[in-house]
Short mmCIF file of C-alpha atoms in Angstrom, two decimals:
data_model
loop_
_atom_site.label_atom_id
_atom_site.label_comp_id
_atom_site.label_asym_id
_atom_site.label_seq_id
_atom_site.Cartn_x
_atom_site.Cartn_y
_atom_site.Cartn_z
CA MET M 608 3.55 -23.56 -33.83
CA ARG M 609 5.34 -20.30 -34.56
CA LEU M 610 6.48 -17.97 -31.77
CA PHE M 611 5.57 -14.33 -32.42
CA LEU M 612 7.19 -11.31 -30.80
CA ALA M 613 5.21 -8.11 -31.11
CA LEU M 614 6.46 -4.70 -30.05
CA LEU M 615 3.46 -2.99 -28.45
CA LEU M 616 4.95 0.21 -27.08
CA VAL M 617 8.39 1.66 -27.62
CA GLY M 618 9.97 5.01 -27.00
CA CYS M 619 13.34 6.54 -27.64
CA TRP M 620 14.85 6.85 -24.16
CA LEU M 621 16.82 9.98 -23.45
CA ALA M 622 19.39 9.47 -20.71
CA GLY M 623 18.46 10.77 -17.31
CA SER M 624 15.88 10.23 -14.59
CA ALA M 625 13.88 12.31 -12.12
CA HIS M 626 16.16 15.12 -10.99
CA ALA M 627 18.25 14.56 -7.86
CA PHE M 628 16.24 14.85 -4.67
CA GLU M 629 17.38 14.88 -1.05
CA THR M 630 15.87 15.24 2.38
CA SER M 631 17.23 16.20 5.78
CA ALA M 632 15.38 13.27 7.37
CA ARG M 633 17.56 10.48 8.70
CA ALA M 634 15.43 7.96 6.80
CA ALA M 635 12.62 8.38 4.28
CA ILE M 636 10.64 6.58 1.61
CA VAL M 637 7.97 7.54 -0.94
CA ILE M 638 5.81 5.04 -2.82
CA ASP M 639 3.00 4.96 -5.33
CA ASN M 640 0.30 3.12 -3.43
CA ARG M 641 -1.34 1.12 -6.23
CA THR M 642 1.75 -0.09 -8.04
CA GLY M 643 4.02 -0.20 -4.98
CA ALA M 644 6.78 1.54 -6.94
CA VAL M 645 9.44 3.14 -4.73
CA LEU M 646 9.82 6.73 -5.91
CA PHE M 647 12.46 7.79 -3.38
CA GLU M 648 14.29 6.16 -0.50
CA LYS M 649 16.97 7.07 2.01
CA ASN M 650 18.15 4.52 4.57
CA PRO M 651 14.86 2.64 4.12
CA ASP M 652 15.96 -0.45 6.05
CA GLU M 653 17.60 1.20 9.06
CA ARG M 654 15.82 0.10 12.23
CA LEU M 655 14.89 3.20 14.23
CA PRO M 656 12.62 4.06 17.17
CA PRO M 657 9.29 4.95 15.49
CA ALA M 658 7.70 6.84 18.41
CA SER M 659 3.94 7.24 17.93
CA MET M 660 4.11 6.24 14.27
CA SER M 661 3.98 2.67 15.60
CA LYS M 662 0.43 3.41 16.75
CA LEU M 663 -0.46 2.56 13.16
CA MET M 664 0.22 -1.04 14.18
CA THR M 665 -1.84 -0.63 17.36
CA ALA M 666 -4.72 0.58 15.19
CA TYR M 667 -4.19 -2.27 12.71
CA MET M 668 -4.67 -4.79 15.53
CA ILE M 669 -7.93 -3.10 16.54
CA PHE M 670 -9.21 -2.84 12.98
CA ASP M 671 -8.39 -6.51 12.37
CA ARG M 672 -10.61 -7.54 15.28
CA LEU M 673 -13.41 -5.23 14.22
CA LYS M 674 -13.36 -6.62 10.70
CA GLY M 675 -13.32 -10.19 12.04
CA GLY M 676 -16.30 -9.56 14.33
CA ARG M 677 -14.30 -10.05 17.54
CA LEU M 678 -14.82 -6.43 18.57
CA ARG M 679 -17.56 -3.83 18.07
CA LEU M 680 -17.33 -0.06 17.74
CA ASP M 681 -20.02 0.42 20.41
CA GLU M 682 -18.40 -2.04 22.82
CA GLU M 683 -17.29 -0.41 26.08
CA ILE M 684 -13.81 -0.88 27.53
CA THR M 685 -13.02 -0.33 31.22
CA VAL M 686 -9.98 1.90 31.80
CA SER M 687 -7.40 0.39 34.14
CA GLU M 688 -5.27 2.37 36.58
CA ARG M 689 -2.22 1.58 34.49
CA ALA M 690 -3.82 3.03 31.37
CA TRP M 691 -5.00 6.09 33.31
CA LYS M 692 -1.48 6.74 34.63
CA MET M 693 0.16 6.74 31.21
CA GLY M 694 2.18 9.88 30.56
CA GLY M 695 2.87 11.69 27.32
CA SER M 696 0.06 12.49 24.92
CA GLN M 697 -3.33 11.58 26.35
CA MET M 698 -7.00 11.24 25.59
CA PHE M 699 -7.71 11.98 29.28
CA VAL M 700 -9.80 8.97 30.17
CA GLU M 701 -10.46 8.28 33.86
CA VAL M 702 -9.64 5.15 35.85
CA GLY M 703 -12.63 2.81 36.02
CA GLU M 704 -14.43 4.68 33.23
CA ARG M 705 -16.14 2.66 30.50
CA VAL M 706 -15.25 4.07 27.08
CA LYS M 707 -16.58 3.03 23.66
CA VAL M 708 -14.11 1.39 21.31
CA GLU M 709 -14.83 4.01 18.64
CA ASP M 710 -13.94 6.81 21.04
CA LEU M 711 -10.70 5.04 21.96
CA ILE M 712 -9.86 4.64 18.26
CA ARG M 713 -10.27 8.37 17.77
CA GLY M 714 -8.22 8.96 20.91
CA ILE M 715 -5.39 6.86 19.45
CA ILE M 716 -5.48 8.21 15.89
CA ILE M 717 -6.41 11.87 16.36
CA GLN M 718 -5.12 12.63 19.86
CA SER M 719 -2.29 10.06 19.90
CA GLY M 720 -3.43 9.06 23.39
CA ASN M 721 -1.12 6.67 25.20
CA ASP M 722 -3.86 6.01 27.73
CA ALA M 723 -6.23 4.94 24.95
CA CYS M 724 -3.58 2.62 23.49
CA VAL M 725 -2.99 0.81 26.76
CA ALA M 726 -6.72 0.52 27.48
CA MET M 727 -7.28 -1.17 24.12
CA ALA M 728 -4.16 -3.35 24.42
CA GLU M 729 -5.30 -4.69 27.80
CA ALA M 730 -8.83 -5.29 26.56
CA ILE M 731 -7.64 -7.24 23.52
CA ALA M 732 -4.70 -9.23 24.90
CA GLY M 733 -4.96 -9.03 28.69
CA SER M 734 -1.77 -7.01 29.04
CA GLU M 735 0.23 -4.52 27.04
CA GLU M 736 3.19 -6.90 26.98
CA GLU M 737 1.15 -9.68 25.38
CA PHE M 738 -0.40 -7.19 22.96
CA ALA M 739 3.08 -6.08 21.88
CA ARG M 740 4.07 -9.69 21.28
CA GLU M 741 0.97 -10.13 19.13
CA MET M 742 1.81 -6.91 17.28
CA THR M 743 5.20 -8.32 16.30
CA GLU M 744 3.63 -11.61 15.22
CA LYS M 745 0.91 -9.95 13.15
CA GLY M 746 3.50 -7.58 11.69
CA ARG M 747 5.43 -10.55 10.31
CA GLU M 748 2.22 -11.90 8.76
CA ILE M 749 1.54 -8.68 6.86
CA GLY M 750 5.08 -8.10 5.63
CA LEU M 751 6.82 -6.04 8.34
CA THR M 752 10.08 -7.94 8.10
CA ALA M 753 12.24 -5.74 10.34
CA SER M 754 9.83 -4.45 13.01
CA THR M 755 9.66 -5.50 16.65
CA PHE M 756 7.25 -4.02 19.18
CA ALA M 757 7.66 -3.66 22.95
CA ASN M 758 4.52 -1.63 23.70
CA ALA M 759 1.31 -0.24 22.23
CA THR M 760 2.24 3.43 22.55
CA GLY M 761 5.52 3.96 20.73
CA LEU M 762 7.32 5.15 23.86
CA ASP M 763 11.05 4.45 23.63
CA ALA M 764 12.13 0.89 24.43
CA PRO M 765 15.25 -1.01 23.31
CA GLU M 766 13.35 -3.51 21.16
CA HIS M 767 10.67 -1.16 19.86
CA LEU M 768 12.06 -0.55 16.37
CA MET M 769 10.76 -0.12 12.81
CA THR M 770 12.10 0.81 9.40
CA VAL M 771 10.51 3.41 7.14
CA ARG M 772 10.01 0.61 4.61
CA ASP M 773 7.95 -1.32 7.14
CA LEU M 774 6.01 1.83 8.05
CA VAL M 775 5.05 2.46 4.43
CA THR M 776 4.07 -1.21 4.06
CA LEU M 777 1.88 -0.89 7.16
CA ALA M 778 0.25 2.31 5.93
CA ARG M 779 -0.46 0.65 2.60
CA ARG M 780 -2.03 -2.35 4.33
CA ILE M 781 -4.31 -0.15 6.43
CA VAL M 782 -5.53 1.68 3.32
CA ALA M 783 -6.18 -1.62 1.50
CA ASP M 784 -7.44 -3.82 4.33
CA PHE M 785 -9.64 -1.40 6.27
CA PRO M 786 -11.29 1.18 3.99
CA ASP M 787 -14.19 1.48 6.44
CA TYR M 788 -11.87 2.56 9.27
CA PHE M 789 -9.26 4.54 7.35
CA LYS M 790 -11.63 7.54 7.53
CA TYR M 791 -10.61 8.23 11.14
CA TYR M 792 -7.17 9.37 9.95
CA GLY M 793 -8.73 12.25 8.04
CA GLU M 794 -10.71 13.69 10.98
CA ARG M 795 -9.28 17.06 11.99
CA GLU M 796 -10.20 17.05 15.68
CA PHE M 797 -11.80 15.04 18.47
CA GLU M 798 -13.32 16.15 21.73
CA TYR M 799 -13.45 13.89 24.77
CA ALA M 800 -14.25 14.75 28.39
CA GLY M 801 -14.73 18.36 27.34
CA ILE M 802 -11.19 18.56 25.94
CA ARG M 803 -10.95 19.26 22.21
CA GLN M 804 -7.68 18.26 20.54
CA PRO M 805 -6.66 18.72 16.89
CA ASN M 806 -5.31 15.97 14.69
CA ARG M 807 -1.52 16.12 15.04
CA ASN M 808 -0.90 15.56 11.33
CA PRO M 809 0.51 18.95 10.22
CA LEU M 810 -0.16 18.32 6.52
CA LEU M 811 -3.81 17.58 7.21
CA GLN M 812 -4.18 20.74 9.28
CA ALA M 813 -2.38 22.80 6.64
CA GLY M 814 -4.77 21.60 3.94
CA VAL M 815 -2.06 20.15 1.68
CA PRO M 816 -4.04 18.96 -1.38
CA GLY M 817 -5.31 15.42 -1.10
CA VAL M 818 -3.86 14.66 2.36
CA ASP M 819 -6.21 12.35 4.30
CA GLY M 820 -3.92 10.66 6.89
CA MET M 821 -1.92 9.21 8.69
CA LYS M 822 0.33 9.58 11.85
CA THR M 823 3.05 11.66 13.48
CA GLY M 824 5.62 10.61 16.06
CA PHE M 825 8.09 12.25 18.42
CA THR M 826 10.37 11.30 21.27
CA ASP M 827 13.73 12.75 22.25
CA SER M 828 15.61 9.72 20.90
CA ALA M 829 13.48 9.23 17.77
CA GLY M 830 13.23 12.87 16.73
CA TYR M 831 10.25 13.96 14.66
CA GLY M 832 8.62 11.52 12.26
CA LEU M 833 5.65 11.41 9.93
CA VAL M 834 3.66 8.96 7.86
CA ALA M 835 1.55 10.90 5.37
CA THR M 836 -0.70 9.89 2.52
CA ALA M 837 -2.50 11.92 -0.12
CA LYS M 838 -4.91 11.01 -2.90
CA ARG M 839 -5.24 13.17 -5.99
CA GLU M 840 -7.77 11.99 -8.54
CA GLU M 841 -7.25 8.21 -8.66
CA ARG M 842 -3.62 8.21 -7.52
CA ARG M 843 -2.40 7.83 -3.94
CA VAL M 844 1.16 8.54 -2.75
CA ILE M 845 2.46 7.58 0.70
CA ALA M 846 5.54 9.19 2.28
CA VAL M 847 7.37 8.32 5.49
CA LEU M 848 10.18 10.24 7.16
CA ALA M 849 11.99 9.67 10.44
CA GLY M 850 14.65 11.44 12.47
CA VAL M 851 13.90 15.07 11.62
CA ASP M 852 15.13 17.60 14.20
CA SER M 853 12.11 19.92 14.45
CA ALA M 854 8.35 19.97 13.99
CA SER M 855 8.61 22.69 11.34
CA LYS M 856 11.10 20.65 9.29
CA ARG M 857 8.87 17.59 9.62
CA ARG M 858 5.99 19.51 8.08
CA ALA M 859 8.12 20.99 5.30
CA GLU M 860 9.91 17.74 4.44
CA GLY M 861 6.69 15.74 4.53
CA GLU M 862 5.07 18.07 2.03
CA ARG M 863 8.18 18.07 -0.18
CA LEU M 864 8.22 14.27 -0.29
CA LEU M 865 4.57 14.02 -1.27
CA GLU M 866 4.87 16.74 -3.90
CA TYR M 867 7.95 15.06 -5.35
CA GLY M 868 6.03 11.80 -5.73
CA PHE M 869 3.14 13.48 -7.52
CA ARG M 870 5.20 15.89 -9.61
CA GLU M 871 8.04 13.75 -10.90
CA PHE M 872 6.25 10.43 -11.41
CA GLN M 873 3.12 9.23 -13.14
CA GLU M 874 1.17 5.99 -13.08
CA TYR M 875 0.67 4.44 -16.50
CA ALA M 876 -2.06 1.83 -16.99
CA LEU M 877 -0.89 -0.62 -19.65
CA PHE M 878 -3.71 -3.17 -19.68
CA GLN M 879 -7.20 -3.37 -18.22
CA PRO M 880 -8.65 -6.77 -17.21
CA GLY M 881 -10.67 -8.33 -19.99
CA GLN M 882 -9.51 -5.80 -22.59
CA PRO M 883 -8.07 -7.65 -25.64
CA VAL M 884 -4.32 -7.22 -26.01
CA VAL M 885 -3.92 -9.26 -29.19
CA ASP M 886 -5.98 -11.79 -31.21
CA VAL M 887 -4.29 -15.14 -31.81
CA ASP M 888 -5.09 -17.60 -34.62
CA VAL M 889 -6.68 -20.90 -33.52
CA TRP M 890 -5.87 -24.27 -35.17
CA LEU M 891 -8.80 -26.71 -35.59
CA GLY M 892 -11.09 -24.54 -33.48
CA ALA M 893 -14.78 -23.61 -33.64
CA ALA M 894 -13.62 -19.96 -33.85
CA PRO M 895 -10.74 -18.73 -36.04
CA LYS M 896 -9.17 -16.53 -33.34
CA VAL M 897 -9.05 -16.08 -29.56
CA PRO M 898 -8.29 -12.76 -27.82
CA LEU M 899 -5.56 -12.70 -25.18
CA VAL M 900 -6.16 -10.56 -22.09
CA THR M 901 -4.65 -9.91 -18.67
CA ALA M 902 -6.42 -11.15 -15.53
CA ALA M 903 -6.00 -7.84 -13.68
CA THR M 904 -5.10 -4.22 -14.29
CA VAL M 905 -1.42 -3.86 -15.19
CA ALA M 906 0.05 -0.46 -14.28
CA ILE M 907 3.53 0.89 -13.61
CA THR M 908 4.83 4.09 -12.09
CA LEU M 909 7.69 5.85 -13.85
CA SER M 910 9.42 9.19 -13.91
CA ARG M 911 8.39 11.26 -16.89
CA GLU M 912 11.83 10.77 -18.46
CA ALA M 913 11.86 7.01 -17.91
CA ARG M 914 8.47 6.84 -19.66
CA LYS M 915 10.27 7.68 -22.88
CA GLY M 916 12.10 4.37 -22.64
CA LEU M 917 9.05 2.21 -21.87
CA VAL M 918 8.96 -0.96 -23.99
CA VAL M 919 6.31 -3.69 -23.96
CA LYS M 920 6.92 -6.85 -26.00
CA LEU M 921 4.29 -9.54 -26.55
CA ALA M 922 5.35 -13.17 -26.89
CA TYR M 923 2.83 -15.83 -27.91
CA GLY M 924 2.52 -18.89 -30.08
CA SER M 925 0.35 -18.81 -33.19
CA PRO M 926 -1.74 -20.64 -34.14
CA VAL M 927 -2.93 -22.21 -30.87
CA THR M 928 -4.50 -25.66 -31.08
CA ALA M 929 -8.10 -26.03 -29.86
CA PRO M 930 -9.71 -26.77 -27.48
CA ILE M 931 -8.86 -23.67 -25.45
CA VAL M 932 -10.19 -22.87 -21.97
CA ALA M 933 -10.85 -19.32 -20.75
CA GLY M 934 -8.00 -18.25 -18.48
CA GLN M 935 -5.51 -20.60 -20.13
CA ALA M 936 -2.05 -19.01 -20.28
CA LEU M 937 -1.08 -18.59 -23.93
CA GLY M 938 1.57 -15.88 -23.87
CA ARG M 939 3.18 -13.08 -21.91
CA ALA M 940 3.91 -9.37 -22.02
CA GLU M 941 7.45 -8.35 -21.14
CA VAL M 942 7.64 -4.80 -19.77
CA THR M 943 10.92 -2.90 -19.43
CA ALA M 944 11.82 0.71 -18.70
CA PRO M 945 14.88 2.55 -17.38
CA GLY M 946 15.23 2.25 -13.62
CA MET M 947 12.67 -0.53 -13.08
CA ASN M 948 12.97 -4.29 -12.77
CA PRO M 949 11.62 -6.13 -15.82
CA MET M 950 8.00 -7.25 -15.47
CA SER M 951 6.51 -10.38 -17.04
CA VAL M 952 2.71 -10.41 -17.29
CA PRO M 953 0.80 -13.57 -18.29
CA LEU M 954 -1.61 -13.27 -21.21
CA VAL M 955 -4.58 -15.63 -20.98
CA ALA M 956 -7.43 -16.69 -23.25
CA ALA M 957 -10.46 -14.42 -22.89
CA ASN M 958 -12.92 -17.21 -23.66
CA ASP M 959 -13.33 -20.90 -24.43
CA VAL M 960 -12.78 -22.13 -27.98
CA ALA M 961 -14.14 -25.62 -28.62
CA ARG M 962 -12.58 -28.07 -31.03
CA ALA M 963 -14.06 -27.72 -34.49
CA GLY M 964 -16.73 -30.13 -35.74
CA VAL M 965 -16.23 -32.75 -38.44
CA LEU M 966 -16.45 -30.24 -41.28
CA GLY M 967 -14.05 -27.88 -39.55
CA ARG M 968 -11.55 -30.64 -38.94
CA ALA M 969 -11.85 -31.70 -42.57
CA THR M 970 -11.07 -28.16 -43.63
CA GLY M 971 -8.10 -28.17 -41.28
CA ALA M 972 -6.92 -31.46 -42.73
CA LEU M 973 -7.13 -30.03 -46.24
CA SER M 974 -5.09 -27.08 -45.10
CA TYR M 975 -2.55 -29.54 -43.72
CA LEU M 976 -2.28 -31.30 -47.06
CA ILE M 977 -1.73 -28.01 -48.86
CA TRP M 978 0.34 -25.99 -46.36
CA GLY M 979 1.58 -28.50 -43.84
CA ALA M 980 0.95 -28.62 -40.09
CA PRO M 981 1.79 -25.67 -37.85
CA ALA M 982 5.32 -25.83 -36.44
CA SER M 983 5.49 -27.01 -32.84
#
């Protein structure tokens, strides 16, 4: 069997990358949501107080129970005195009041209500302390490697810490895991008990193109923070910043980070699932060739300059001996580009190819006598 290397895409790379970019935030990260490519980062793994941005994790815990059928949107939760007494931002629930879960979700997401957070935490776990322990445990399960939670609200506590990398991972999980509930992040206001409050996301209120979530945060020790996501056409970018010194800078820096992600980078779809990449000769098969495909969409995100250096090489053996089973790995695509880690993508058979019948094998044998067997 001979090993073939085929150059599928190649460009002449001109030195350089996306132009230098900086932010006044203490820590920040920007990613392309579908490919997970990091487009910008600054101190992404520094553990910092997240303030109310950690309410994304509080919401994740609620959404997880809703999706699993352990909670209902129309279920009513009784507000405890402890929840009622919570300071800071509030939904303004009353002690002893029974409030629907959906209203409490809106109180958490839109109004950033600490009272709503504690009411839900107590209903789910019995106490806020136990809920925080479960938050940390669930966070580890979904990839938050550096986050620890001490409460459901984001109020400052010594062990209530997150990184911007974990925050962007969490935002990405919410978008992927709970599309039915993500819609709450795009609602511009919510009225409860006769008190109408706007969504605190400044980019949503400003009408920045495509912005449809997610969460702000502020305490004296944390400074101003923001998790923001925007979708333009089929592409979503998520940006996180922490440790900004004013609300106006938070808004400006958040918009700059999103615009940078959209402007300087592009997602390139290389292969679609089931779309033939190359046809490979078959030895002693009922069909002379078999197409190789990828099992899923293969896409990468690159700066426009790095795109010039994109190279995809195909490696596969030819001919391949029958029988062949659909999904059988028969080759690989090696993807390289400036500034990205090399990617190896399996290429699999698109369909079965049975072993040839007697006549086909006889023809193959004759070919063997004349040309010899394929190298192996």
